[in-house]
């Protein structure tokens, strides 16, 4: 370490009282709540102490001048005043991005939220009878209409839907499931774990790659309570494989008087094979094949709010409603409203694709994404060809959220590279932008996938590219 020893450095750190009384803090942070100022001071001072403690021979000494410390505090206050959860721009090309809030809601849905959120509603009030009603009726009818199911209800998310369904149908009984379907989703949802929590006992059949109807049939015993099928959301098994179709499982269930449940994961209401994508099974298919219970997420390919939708027979859905767990997993009025409005858009498939952002992004043609990318470059304007390059290239978007893991949608990307900065540094610049722009890095190229950038965000992205370019130019000289 240079010259000074650590204890003298520690002594140089300004005192809290001294800082609080300083005119600059008093003026600049006038009106800022005192607890916030104190928190900022403590965090900055702790940071300095930590740096001194860990300081090594070659390190620069931290700047402990009073004014420099005050600068840091002012900056920290402004950082702490920023909301933690905020809007980011998704330029990753992953449409249902689990880390970025999955599905954006439709403008049509958002327009209805304000009035309901800021006022009272008939959430649990029957306007015909003037008596207490059920919160689920608002979405049950439309779910039945769209899917052909006998009954429906909604809980907090699909994990909750699976949990409460298993707990209701198969507590203390055995649930037969194919070994190839014991999936893990996003690290925190594992079928065997959820099964254990529900009080059901798991009985695995088949092998990793092959399961036949005989495997299920020979596993059925007096203790069996349910046959379960789980959609392989985020992986595929290819090669020498065999699995049992839901319809076959239903036939087997009927023969033995056992209910059959399917966890669809994403849950599509639209047959995407007509839009040139590999078909995901639709919810309507599962109901038509006779599943007694079907569960799926509201915020994956459905494009609505976070929730778990449960469809099924009147008898089972009614038992699920009466389960105390449902009370603990219930959804609030904003979720019900968002889901109601999203589902109503599905009455007309064209409307749904036009107005539900997730569907619109999935179905947007390559040509249309390319035109959007060209518009973006137009907004960026001229960029000298010295040491940086900003241009278009082709690539692939993904659906994400555990649907069609292998499906790649051809897309148009803006690639950014520099002779001065590695792609990881470019990525960091955009991530620290306000609003943050999240991009992807491939082969030392920083890439903005235009498919997931919303139309109204194009100007902001163009501005960020220009600012990055200016900064890069000034650093290059
Ligand atoms: C995503 C998924 C879940 C969990 O759904 P959440 O809505 O995230 O709780 C459960 N099962 C399958 C098959 C999934 O794909």
Tab-separated table of C-alpha atoms and ligand atoms in Angstrom:
chain	number	residue	atom	x	y	z
A	1	UNK	CA	0.000	0.000	0.000
A	2	UNK	CA	1.165	3.453	-0.815
A	3	UNK	CA	2.693	5.338	2.109
A	4	UNK	CA	-0.185	5.662	4.574
A	5	UNK	CA	-1.154	2.782	6.790
A	6	UNK	CA	-4.710	1.526	7.153
A	7	UNK	CA	-5.499	2.979	10.559
A	8	UNK	CA	-4.683	6.489	9.426
A	9	UNK	CA	-6.927	5.958	6.378
A	10	UNK	CA	-9.781	4.818	8.608
A	11	UNK	CA	-9.347	7.984	10.646
A	12	UNK	CA	-9.637	10.123	7.527
A	13	UNK	CA	-13.186	8.921	6.785
A	14	UNK	CA	-15.533	11.854	7.516
A	15	UNK	CA	-17.814	11.475	10.546
A	16	UNK	CA	-21.566	10.951	10.115
A	17	UNK	CA	-22.508	14.044	12.158
A	18	UNK	CA	-20.075	16.158	10.267
A	19	UNK	CA	-21.563	15.019	6.961
A	20	UNK	CA	-25.147	15.547	8.117
A	21	UNK	CA	-24.332	19.127	9.106
A	22	UNK	CA	-22.474	19.968	5.914
A	23	UNK	CA	-24.129	22.776	3.910
A	24	UNK	CA	-23.878	20.831	0.653
A	25	UNK	CA	-25.745	17.827	2.011
A	26	UNK	CA	-28.311	20.126	3.625
A	27	UNK	CA	-28.888	22.057	0.425
A	28	UNK	CA	-28.699	19.326	-2.183
A	29	UNK	CA	-30.742	16.893	-0.162
A	30	UNK	CA	-33.224	19.442	1.163
A	31	UNK	CA	-36.593	17.733	1.509
A	32	UNK	CA	-35.124	14.246	1.322
A	33	UNK	CA	-36.395	12.157	4.264
A	34	UNK	CA	-33.706	11.967	6.970
A	35	UNK	CA	-33.757	8.148	7.246
A	36	UNK	CA	-32.921	7.965	3.540
A	37	UNK	CA	-30.011	10.423	3.891
A	38	UNK	CA	-28.725	8.464	6.883
A	39	UNK	CA	-28.970	5.190	5.019
A	40	UNK	CA	-27.014	6.653	2.098
A	41	UNK	CA	-24.311	8.015	4.431
A	42	UNK	CA	-23.941	4.684	6.223
A	43	UNK	CA	-23.802	2.723	2.990
A	44	UNK	CA	-21.151	4.995	1.484
A	45	UNK	CA	-19.035	4.987	4.654
A	46	UNK	CA	-19.352	1.205	5.001
A	47	UNK	CA	-18.248	0.879	1.388
A	48	UNK	CA	-15.169	3.006	2.060
A	49	UNK	CA	-14.279	1.016	5.209
A	50	UNK	CA	-14.642	-2.209	3.257
A	51	UNK	CA	-12.354	-0.908	0.516
A	52	UNK	CA	-9.698	0.165	2.990
A	53	UNK	CA	-9.903	-3.182	4.767
A	54	UNK	CA	-9.337	-5.117	1.542
A	55	UNK	CA	-6.863	-2.736	0.011
A	56	UNK	CA	-3.787	-4.323	-1.582
A	57	UNK	CA	-0.312	-3.018	-2.314
A	58	UNK	CA	-0.961	-1.937	-5.874
A	59	UNK	CA	-4.454	-0.486	-5.400
A	60	UNK	CA	-5.290	3.173	-5.706
A	61	UNK	CA	-6.315	4.737	-2.432
A	62	UNK	CA	-10.007	5.646	-2.124
A	63	UNK	CA	-10.726	9.351	-2.332
A	64	UNK	CA	-11.589	10.329	1.243
A	65	UNK	CA	-11.774	14.079	0.668
A	66	UNK	CA	-14.898	15.500	2.246
A	67	UNK	CA	-16.370	16.749	-1.047
A	68	UNK	CA	-15.699	13.481	-2.832
A	69	UNK	CA	-17.540	11.594	-0.098
A	70	UNK	CA	-20.445	14.038	-0.260
A	71	UNK	CA	-20.653	13.449	-4.033
A	72	UNK	CA	-20.934	9.750	-3.436
A	73	UNK	CA	-23.692	10.263	-0.870
A	74	UNK	CA	-25.706	12.497	-3.171
A	75	UNK	CA	-25.383	9.927	-5.922
A	76	UNK	CA	-26.399	7.111	-3.574
A	77	UNK	CA	-29.516	9.036	-2.473
A	78	UNK	CA	-30.562	9.465	-6.075
A	79	UNK	CA	-29.976	5.740	-6.679
A	80	UNK	CA	-31.979	4.763	-3.595
A	81	UNK	CA	-34.827	7.033	-4.687
A	82	UNK	CA	-35.200	5.155	-7.979
A	83	UNK	CA	-37.900	2.503	-7.870
A	84	UNK	CA	-36.386	-0.975	-7.749
A	85	UNK	CA	-38.902	-2.641	-10.020
A	86	UNK	CA	-39.011	-0.741	-13.262
A	87	UNK	CA	-39.555	-0.908	-16.972
A	88	UNK	CA	-36.802	-2.470	-19.073
A	89	UNK	CA	-36.573	-2.935	-22.818
A	90	UNK	CA	-36.361	-6.577	-23.863
A	91	UNK	CA	-33.997	-6.841	-26.824
A	92	UNK	CA	-33.109	-10.479	-26.117
A	93	UNK	CA	-35.558	-11.964	-28.605
A	94	UNK	CA	-36.932	-14.290	-25.926
A	95	UNK	CA	-40.629	-13.505	-26.072
A	96	UNK	CA	-41.909	-14.993	-22.802
A	97	UNK	CA	-38.805	-14.021	-20.810
A	98	UNK	CA	-39.190	-15.367	-17.274
A	99	UNK	CA	-36.612	-12.959	-15.823
A	100	UNK	CA	-38.152	-9.945	-17.553
A	101	UNK	CA	-41.720	-10.410	-16.371
A	102	UNK	CA	-42.952	-12.931	-18.958
A	103	UNK	CA	-45.898	-11.573	-20.961
A	104	UNK	CA	-46.516	-7.844	-21.399
A	105	UNK	CA	-50.213	-7.094	-21.023
A	106	UNK	CA	-52.358	-5.839	-23.871
A	107	UNK	CA	-53.110	-2.095	-24.065
A	108	UNK	CA	-56.776	-3.082	-24.028
A	109	UNK	CA	-56.223	-4.762	-20.673
A	110	UNK	CA	-54.195	-1.900	-19.214
A	111	UNK	CA	-56.868	0.607	-20.195
A	112	UNK	CA	-59.359	-1.193	-17.954
A	113	UNK	CA	-57.073	-1.606	-14.954
A	114	UNK	CA	-57.030	1.967	-13.624
A	115	UNK	CA	-60.748	2.353	-13.005
A	116	UNK	CA	-61.058	-0.983	-11.262
A	117	UNK	CA	-57.878	-0.620	-9.218
A	118	UNK	CA	-58.794	2.823	-7.918
A	119	UNK	CA	-62.404	2.028	-7.098
A	120	UNK	CA	-64.738	-0.679	-5.879
A	121	UNK	CA	-65.956	-3.551	-8.017
A	122	UNK	CA	-68.385	-6.473	-7.964
A	123	UNK	CA	-65.453	-8.827	-7.346
A	124	UNK	CA	-67.440	-10.993	-4.908
A	125	UNK	CA	-70.845	-9.428	-5.225
A	126	UNK	CA	-73.729	-10.738	-7.259
A	127	UNK	CA	-75.354	-7.695	-8.827
A	128	UNK	CA	-78.569	-9.598	-9.663
A	129	UNK	CA	-79.233	-10.874	-6.148
A	130	UNK	CA	-77.521	-8.134	-4.191
A	131	UNK	CA	-75.714	-10.866	-2.283
A	132	UNK	CA	-72.263	-12.272	-1.892
A	133	UNK	CA	-70.921	-13.824	-5.087
A	134	UNK	CA	-67.804	-15.667	-6.258
A	135	UNK	CA	-64.719	-14.010	-7.676
A	136	UNK	CA	-64.237	-16.864	-10.111
A	137	UNK	CA	-67.480	-16.368	-12.068
A	138	UNK	CA	-65.939	-13.430	-13.943
A	139	UNK	CA	-63.562	-15.702	-15.795
A	140	UNK	CA	-65.248	-19.088	-15.530
A	141	UNK	CA	-67.824	-18.514	-18.249
A	142	UNK	CA	-65.376	-17.270	-20.844
A	143	UNK	CA	-62.916	-20.074	-20.050
A	144	UNK	CA	-65.699	-22.631	-20.551
A	145	UNK	CA	-66.756	-20.973	-23.779
A	146	UNK	CA	-63.231	-20.887	-25.222
A	147	UNK	CA	-62.131	-24.367	-24.192
A	148	UNK	CA	-65.216	-26.543	-23.905
A	149	UNK	CA	-64.418	-27.362	-20.274
A	150	UNK	CA	-67.226	-28.048	-17.804
A	151	UNK	CA	-65.821	-25.851	-15.049
A	152	UNK	CA	-62.891	-23.540	-14.366
A	153	UNK	CA	-61.076	-21.659	-11.668
A	154	UNK	CA	-57.943	-19.605	-11.224
A	155	UNK	CA	-55.150	-19.517	-8.646
A	156	UNK	CA	-51.920	-17.592	-8.172
A	157	UNK	CA	-49.810	-19.421	-10.783
A	158	UNK	CA	-49.555	-22.770	-12.498
A	159	UNK	CA	-47.344	-24.192	-9.755
A	160	UNK	CA	-50.172	-23.413	-7.321
A	161	UNK	CA	-52.692	-24.940	-9.731
A	162	UNK	CA	-50.753	-28.221	-9.834
A	163	UNK	CA	-50.264	-28.187	-6.067
A	164	UNK	CA	-53.901	-27.623	-5.167
A	165	UNK	CA	-55.164	-30.049	-7.813
A	166	UNK	CA	-52.887	-32.854	-6.604
A	167	UNK	CA	-53.720	-32.107	-2.988
A	168	UNK	CA	-57.445	-32.247	-3.711
A	169	UNK	CA	-57.484	-35.331	-5.920
A	170	UNK	CA	-54.623	-37.484	-4.708
A	171	UNK	CA	-53.595	-36.662	-1.131
A	172	UNK	CA	-52.291	-39.853	0.512
A	173	UNK	CA	-52.707	-41.720	-2.752
A	174	UNK	CA	-50.393	-42.622	-5.588
A	175	UNK	CA	-50.010	-40.583	-8.721
A	176	UNK	CA	-48.670	-42.400	-11.753
A	177	UNK	CA	-46.406	-40.343	-13.988
A	178	UNK	CA	-43.934	-41.145	-16.771
A	179	UNK	CA	-40.282	-40.865	-15.752
A	180	UNK	CA	-39.616	-38.700	-18.822
A	181	UNK	CA	-42.040	-36.077	-17.515
A	182	UNK	CA	-40.470	-35.326	-14.132
A	183	UNK	CA	-39.542	-31.835	-15.226
A	184	UNK	CA	-37.923	-28.935	-13.470
A	185	UNK	CA	-39.047	-25.474	-14.467
A	186	UNK	CA	-36.963	-22.405	-13.705
A	187	UNK	CA	-35.118	-24.031	-10.815
A	188	UNK	CA	-37.878	-23.670	-8.258
A	189	UNK	CA	-40.608	-25.892	-9.635
A	190	UNK	CA	-39.850	-29.593	-9.689
A	191	UNK	CA	-42.677	-32.028	-10.240
A	192	UNK	CA	-41.445	-34.580	-7.638
A	193	UNK	CA	-41.093	-31.813	-5.026
A	194	UNK	CA	-44.526	-30.308	-5.716
A	195	UNK	CA	-45.976	-33.811	-5.568
A	196	UNK	CA	-44.421	-34.384	-2.136
A	197	UNK	CA	-45.734	-31.044	-0.863
A	198	UNK	CA	-49.224	-31.885	-2.061
A	199	UNK	CA	-49.265	-35.016	0.065
A	200	UNK	CA	-49.514	-37.299	-2.961
A	201	UNK	CA	-47.067	-40.146	-3.545
A	202	UNK	CA	-45.307	-40.298	-6.850
A	203	UNK	CA	-45.124	-43.538	-8.774
A	204	UNK	CA	-42.781	-43.306	-11.751
A	205	UNK	CA	-43.248	-45.576	-14.736
A	206	UNK	CA	-41.376	-46.218	-17.960
A	207	UNK	CA	-37.803	-45.273	-18.779
A	208	UNK	CA	-36.235	-41.934	-19.620
A	209	UNK	CA	-36.945	-42.311	-23.321
A	210	UNK	CA	-39.888	-44.709	-23.526
A	211	UNK	CA	-43.192	-45.109	-21.752
A	212	UNK	CA	-46.024	-47.331	-22.952
A	213	UNK	CA	-49.641	-47.633	-21.898
A	214	UNK	CA	-48.759	-51.041	-20.428
A	215	UNK	CA	-46.335	-49.306	-18.041
A	216	UNK	CA	-49.191	-47.233	-16.671
A	217	UNK	CA	-51.652	-50.097	-16.587
A	218	UNK	CA	-49.405	-52.487	-14.688
A	219	UNK	CA	-48.719	-49.793	-12.075
A	220	UNK	CA	-52.389	-49.282	-11.205
A	221	UNK	CA	-53.295	-50.550	-7.742
A	222	UNK	CA	-55.885	-49.887	-5.077
A	223	UNK	CA	-53.783	-46.960	-3.758
A	224	UNK	CA	-53.684	-45.216	-7.151
A	225	UNK	CA	-55.505	-41.910	-7.163
A	226	UNK	CA	-54.551	-40.188	-10.403
A	227	UNK	CA	-52.839	-40.564	-13.766
A	228	UNK	CA	-50.751	-37.461	-14.473
A	229	UNK	CA	-49.282	-36.157	-17.691
A	230	UNK	CA	-46.872	-33.219	-17.647
A	231	UNK	CA	-45.921	-31.242	-20.711
A	232	UNK	CA	-42.170	-31.378	-21.387
A	233	UNK	CA	-41.973	-27.633	-21.482
A	234	UNK	CA	-38.322	-26.804	-21.701
A	235	UNK	CA	-36.678	-29.864	-23.209
A	236	UNK	CA	-37.266	-32.598	-25.725
A	237	UNK	CA	-36.308	-36.217	-25.874
A	238	UNK	CA	-35.402	-37.246	-29.387
A	239	UNK	CA	-34.313	-40.462	-31.033
A	240	UNK	CA	-35.616	-43.842	-29.863
A	241	UNK	CA	-38.646	-42.580	-27.960
A	242	UNK	CA	-42.231	-43.406	-27.203
A	243	UNK	CA	-44.835	-41.731	-25.079
A	244	UNK	CA	-48.471	-42.264	-24.354
A	245	UNK	CA	-51.006	-39.935	-25.891
A	246	UNK	CA	-53.419	-38.213	-23.528
A	247	UNK	CA	-56.423	-39.861	-25.217
A	248	UNK	CA	-54.996	-43.313	-24.526
A	249	UNK	CA	-54.375	-42.388	-20.917
A	250	UNK	CA	-57.962	-41.175	-20.593
A	251	UNK	CA	-59.259	-44.493	-21.926
A	252	UNK	CA	-57.154	-46.307	-19.351
A	253	UNK	CA	-58.334	-43.974	-16.585
A	254	UNK	CA	-61.982	-44.547	-17.479
A	255	UNK	CA	-61.492	-48.311	-17.466
A	256	UNK	CA	-60.158	-48.189	-13.909
A	257	UNK	CA	-62.302	-45.340	-12.624
A	258	UNK	CA	-59.276	-43.030	-12.232
A	259	UNK	CA	-59.116	-39.322	-13.047
A	260	UNK	CA	-56.523	-38.102	-15.557
A	261	UNK	CA	-54.784	-34.761	-15.184
A	262	UNK	CA	-52.586	-32.858	-17.608
A	263	UNK	CA	-50.209	-30.047	-16.632
A	264	UNK	CA	-49.870	-28.207	-19.920
A	265	UNK	CA	-47.393	-25.626	-18.677
A	266	UNK	CA	-47.724	-22.880	-21.241
A	267	UNK	CA	-51.256	-23.494	-22.380
A	268	UNK	CA	-52.037	-22.283	-25.900
A	269	UNK	CA	-55.558	-21.415	-26.932
A	270	UNK	CA	-54.447	-20.933	-30.536
A	271	UNK	CA	-53.166	-23.601	-32.888
A	272	UNK	CA	-49.832	-22.097	-33.923
A	273	UNK	CA	-49.201	-24.726	-36.583
A	274	UNK	CA	-51.409	-22.620	-38.869
A	275	UNK	CA	-48.856	-19.815	-38.399
A	276	UNK	CA	-45.914	-21.883	-39.516
A	277	UNK	CA	-44.761	-22.917	-36.060
A	278	UNK	CA	-44.426	-26.403	-34.726
A	279	UNK	CA	-47.763	-27.101	-33.047
A	280	UNK	CA	-47.968	-26.931	-29.278
A	281	UNK	CA	-50.903	-28.946	-27.999
A	282	UNK	CA	-53.827	-26.615	-27.380
A	283	UNK	CA	-55.913	-26.481	-24.235
A	284	UNK	CA	-58.986	-27.316	-26.320
A	285	UNK	CA	-57.253	-30.536	-27.507
A	286	UNK	CA	-56.667	-31.665	-23.949
A	287	UNK	CA	-60.276	-31.030	-22.977
A	288	UNK	CA	-61.548	-32.740	-26.143
A	289	UNK	CA	-59.399	-35.781	-25.407
A	290	UNK	CA	-61.216	-36.091	-22.110
A	291	UNK	CA	-58.711	-34.942	-19.457
A	292	UNK	CA	-60.515	-34.554	-16.146
A	293	UNK	CA	-58.227	-31.708	-15.054
A	294	UNK	CA	-55.990	-29.439	-17.125
A	295	UNK	CA	-53.712	-26.749	-15.675
A	296	UNK	CA	-51.618	-24.018	-17.336
A	297	UNK	CA	-50.116	-20.563	-16.796
A	298	UNK	CA	-51.849	-17.284	-17.553
A	299	UNK	CA	-48.660	-15.403	-18.413
A	300	UNK	CA	-46.850	-17.734	-20.763
A	301	UNK	CA	-48.200	-18.218	-24.282
A	302	UNK	CA	-51.653	-17.110	-23.220
A	303	UNK	CA	-50.224	-13.594	-22.890
A	304	UNK	CA	-52.177	-12.550	-19.801
A	305	UNK	CA	-51.373	-11.868	-16.140
A	306	UNK	CA	-49.522	-14.260	-13.846
A	307	UNK	CA	-52.000	-16.890	-12.696
A	308	UNK	CA	-52.703	-20.596	-12.882
A	309	UNK	CA	-55.796	-21.737	-14.730
A	310	UNK	CA	-57.545	-24.945	-13.733
A	311	UNK	CA	-60.099	-26.496	-16.074
A	312	UNK	CA	-61.959	-29.698	-15.488
A	313	UNK	CA	-65.060	-31.571	-14.509
A	314	UNK	CA	-67.642	-29.817	-12.350
A	315	UNK	CA	-67.087	-32.281	-9.555
A	316	UNK	CA	-63.310	-31.919	-9.311
A	317	UNK	CA	-63.204	-28.149	-9.826
A	318	UNK	CA	-65.811	-27.741	-7.110
A	319	UNK	CA	-63.729	-29.881	-4.740
A	320	UNK	CA	-60.668	-27.761	-5.554
A	321	UNK	CA	-62.614	-24.598	-4.725
A	322	UNK	CA	-63.549	-26.003	-1.365
A	323	UNK	CA	-59.969	-26.929	-0.553
A	324	UNK	CA	-58.585	-24.518	2.071
A	325	UNK	CA	-55.380	-24.252	0.031
A	326	UNK	CA	-57.327	-22.432	-2.692
A	327	UNK	CA	-58.054	-19.634	-0.257
A	328	UNK	CA	-54.329	-19.246	0.358
A	329	UNK	CA	-53.530	-19.324	-3.359
A	330	UNK	CA	-56.318	-17.069	-4.553
A	331	UNK	CA	-55.870	-14.266	-7.054
A	332	UNK	CA	-56.676	-10.602	-6.537
A	333	UNK	CA	-59.036	-8.368	-8.466
A	334	UNK	CA	-56.358	-6.982	-10.772
A	335	UNK	CA	-55.411	-10.477	-11.905
A	336	UNK	CA	-59.033	-11.440	-12.493
A	337	UNK	CA	-59.673	-8.285	-14.467
A	338	UNK	CA	-56.533	-8.704	-16.599
A	339	UNK	CA	-57.353	-12.324	-17.281
A	340	UNK	CA	-60.982	-11.536	-18.104
A	341	UNK	CA	-59.978	-8.851	-20.606
A	342	UNK	CA	-57.247	-11.013	-22.160
A	343	UNK	CA	-59.594	-13.985	-22.560
A	344	UNK	CA	-62.283	-11.849	-24.177
A	345	UNK	CA	-59.814	-10.954	-26.925
A	346	UNK	CA	-59.583	-14.676	-27.773
A	347	UNK	CA	-63.183	-14.715	-28.983
A	348	UNK	CA	-61.733	-13.536	-32.281
A	349	UNK	CA	-58.362	-15.112	-33.084
A	350	UNK	CA	-57.308	-12.228	-35.357
A	351	UNK	CA	-58.081	-9.720	-32.600
A	352	UNK	CA	-56.145	-11.789	-30.106
A	353	UNK	CA	-53.058	-11.824	-32.321
A	354	UNK	CA	-53.340	-8.114	-33.026
A	355	UNK	CA	-53.867	-6.992	-29.429
A	356	UNK	CA	-52.021	-9.477	-27.209
A	357	UNK	CA	-48.325	-8.554	-27.372
A	358	UNK	CA	-47.022	-12.090	-26.775
A	359	UNK	CA	-49.084	-13.480	-29.650
A	360	UNK	CA	-48.255	-10.544	-31.880
A	361	UNK	CA	-44.517	-11.056	-31.349
A	362	UNK	CA	-44.776	-14.802	-31.968
A	363	UNK	CA	-46.686	-14.288	-35.203
A	364	UNK	CA	-44.875	-11.234	-36.558
A	365	UNK	CA	-43.386	-12.154	-39.932
A	366	UNK	CA	-39.686	-11.918	-40.679
A	367	UNK	CA	-40.368	-9.203	-43.260
A	368	UNK	CA	-42.216	-7.091	-40.763
A	369	UNK	CA	-39.476	-7.464	-38.127
A	370	UNK	CA	-36.926	-6.491	-40.756
A	371	UNK	CA	-38.861	-3.337	-41.629
A	372	UNK	CA	-38.979	-2.477	-37.933
A	373	UNK	CA	-35.208	-2.961	-37.717
A	374	UNK	CA	-34.695	-0.669	-40.706
A	375	UNK	CA	-36.880	1.970	-39.064
A	376	UNK	CA	-34.708	1.693	-35.969
A	377	UNK	CA	-31.514	2.184	-37.968
A	378	UNK	CA	-33.151	5.164	-39.698
A	379	UNK	CA	-33.760	6.746	-36.289
A	380	UNK	CA	-30.144	6.146	-35.272
A	381	UNK	CA	-28.948	8.110	-38.279
A	382	UNK	CA	-25.455	8.154	-39.726
A	383	UNK	CA	-22.713	6.419	-37.860
A	384	UNK	CA	-19.143	6.829	-39.046
A	385	UNK	CA	-17.504	3.602	-40.045
A	386	UNK	CA	-14.284	4.231	-38.097
A	387	UNK	CA	-13.824	1.828	-35.240
A	388	UNK	CA	-17.412	0.828	-34.614
A	389	UNK	CA	-20.057	-0.874	-36.657
A	390	UNK	CA	-23.821	-0.916	-36.313
A	391	UNK	CA	-25.720	-2.992	-38.833
A	392	UNK	CA	-28.429	-5.564	-39.450
A	393	UNK	CA	-28.024	-9.291	-39.390
A	394	UNK	CA	-30.286	-12.327	-39.294
A	395	UNK	CA	-30.797	-14.468	-36.238
A	396	UNK	CA	-33.427	-16.294	-34.268
A	397	UNK	CA	-35.924	-15.347	-31.569
A	398	UNK	CA	-37.222	-17.883	-29.101
A	399	UNK	CA	-40.607	-18.267	-27.451
A	400	UNK	CA	-39.272	-18.956	-23.957
A	401	UNK	CA	-41.309	-19.622	-20.840
A	402	UNK	CA	-41.151	-23.332	-21.351
A	403	UNK	CA	-42.833	-23.586	-24.716
A	404	UNK	CA	-41.452	-24.993	-27.947
A	405	UNK	CA	-37.873	-25.115	-26.629
A	406	UNK	CA	-36.417	-25.996	-30.005
A	407	UNK	CA	-38.519	-23.668	-32.077
A	408	UNK	CA	-36.484	-20.832	-33.567
A	409	UNK	CA	-38.246	-17.933	-35.184
A	410	UNK	CA	-36.253	-16.180	-37.877
A	411	UNK	CA	-35.652	-12.607	-36.852
A	412	UNK	CA	-33.744	-9.459	-37.708
A	413	UNK	CA	-31.106	-8.181	-35.296
A	414	UNK	CA	-29.105	-5.018	-34.901
A	415	UNK	CA	-25.496	-5.972	-34.286
A	416	UNK	CA	-23.143	-3.589	-32.529
A	417	UNK	CA	-19.405	-4.047	-32.407
A	418	UNK	CA	-16.366	-1.962	-31.674
A	419	UNK	CA	-12.652	-2.366	-32.101
A	420	UNK	CA	-12.155	-0.690	-28.735
A	421	UNK	CA	-14.726	-2.451	-26.532
A	422	UNK	CA	-15.602	-6.109	-26.127
A	423	UNK	CA	-19.275	-7.064	-26.548
A	424	UNK	CA	-19.619	-7.588	-22.798
A	425	UNK	CA	-18.799	-3.908	-22.224
A	426	UNK	CA	-21.330	-2.828	-24.855
A	427	UNK	CA	-23.925	-5.054	-23.230
A	428	UNK	CA	-23.180	-3.398	-19.866
A	429	UNK	CA	-23.623	0.098	-21.329
A	430	UNK	CA	-27.105	-0.751	-22.580
A	431	UNK	CA	-28.007	-2.557	-19.366
A	432	UNK	CA	-27.112	0.558	-17.343
A	433	UNK	CA	-29.091	2.809	-19.654
A	434	UNK	CA	-32.280	4.442	-18.385
A	435	UNK	CA	-34.477	2.532	-19.106
A	436	UNK	CA	-32.207	-0.523	-19.110
A	437	UNK	CA	-31.976	-2.297	-22.465
A	438	UNK	CA	-31.309	-6.021	-22.138
A	439	UNK	CA	-29.577	-7.514	-25.168
A	440	UNK	CA	-27.757	-10.722	-25.951
A	441	UNK	CA	-24.135	-11.419	-26.726
A	442	UNK	CA	-23.079	-14.046	-29.253
A	443	UNK	CA	-19.575	-14.603	-30.564
A	444	UNK	CA	-18.368	-11.211	-29.295
A	445	UNK	CA	-21.239	-9.423	-31.030
A	446	UNK	CA	-23.706	-7.359	-29.024
A	447	UNK	CA	-27.112	-8.070	-30.541
A	448	UNK	CA	-30.474	-6.329	-30.255
A	449	UNK	CA	-33.286	-8.611	-31.415
A	450	UNK	CA	-35.853	-6.227	-32.790
A	451	UNK	CA	-38.749	-8.692	-32.483
A	452	UNK	CA	-39.166	-8.142	-28.727
A	453	UNK	CA	-38.583	-4.378	-28.807
A	454	UNK	CA	-41.965	-2.664	-28.644
A	455	UNK	CA	-42.830	-0.113	-31.320
A	456	UNK	CA	-42.945	2.736	-28.781
A	457	UNK	CA	-39.478	1.803	-27.481
A	458	UNK	CA	-37.694	2.178	-30.833
A	459	UNK	CA	-36.840	5.856	-30.294
A	460	UNK	CA	-35.299	5.164	-26.908
A	461	UNK	CA	-33.191	2.335	-28.312
A	462	UNK	CA	-32.046	4.553	-31.193
A	463	UNK	CA	-31.081	7.273	-28.717
A	464	UNK	CA	-29.135	4.762	-26.628
A	465	UNK	CA	-27.240	3.551	-29.707
A	466	UNK	CA	-26.310	7.136	-30.593
A	467	UNK	CA	-25.161	7.887	-27.049
A	468	UNK	CA	-23.121	4.702	-26.983
A	469	UNK	CA	-21.525	5.693	-30.285
A	470	UNK	CA	-20.588	9.185	-29.032
A	471	UNK	CA	-19.062	7.697	-25.897
A	472	UNK	CA	-17.185	5.065	-27.849
A	473	UNK	CA	-15.809	7.684	-30.245
A	474	UNK	CA	-14.594	9.872	-27.405
A	475	UNK	CA	-12.900	6.882	-25.758
A	476	UNK	CA	-11.268	5.808	-29.012
A	477	UNK	CA	-9.284	9.007	-29.383
B	1	LIG	C1	-44.129	-23.143	-16.362
B	1	LIG	C2	-44.636	-24.435	-15.912
B	1	LIG	C3	-45.119	-24.607	-14.603
B	1	LIG	C4	-45.102	-23.490	-13.601
B	1	LIG	O1	-45.961	-22.475	-13.984
B	1	LIG	P1	-45.907	-21.061	-13.220
B	1	LIG	O2	-47.033	-20.307	-13.813
B	1	LIG	O3	-44.570	-20.497	-13.492
B	1	LIG	O4	-46.097	-21.333	-11.779
B	1	LIG	C5	-45.587	-25.849	-14.255
B	1	LIG	N1	-45.583	-26.880	-15.112
B	1	LIG	C6	-45.112	-26.760	-16.377
B	1	LIG	C7	-45.127	-27.953	-17.272
B	1	LIG	C8	-44.626	-25.525	-16.821
B	1	LIG	O5	-44.168	-25.378	-18.069
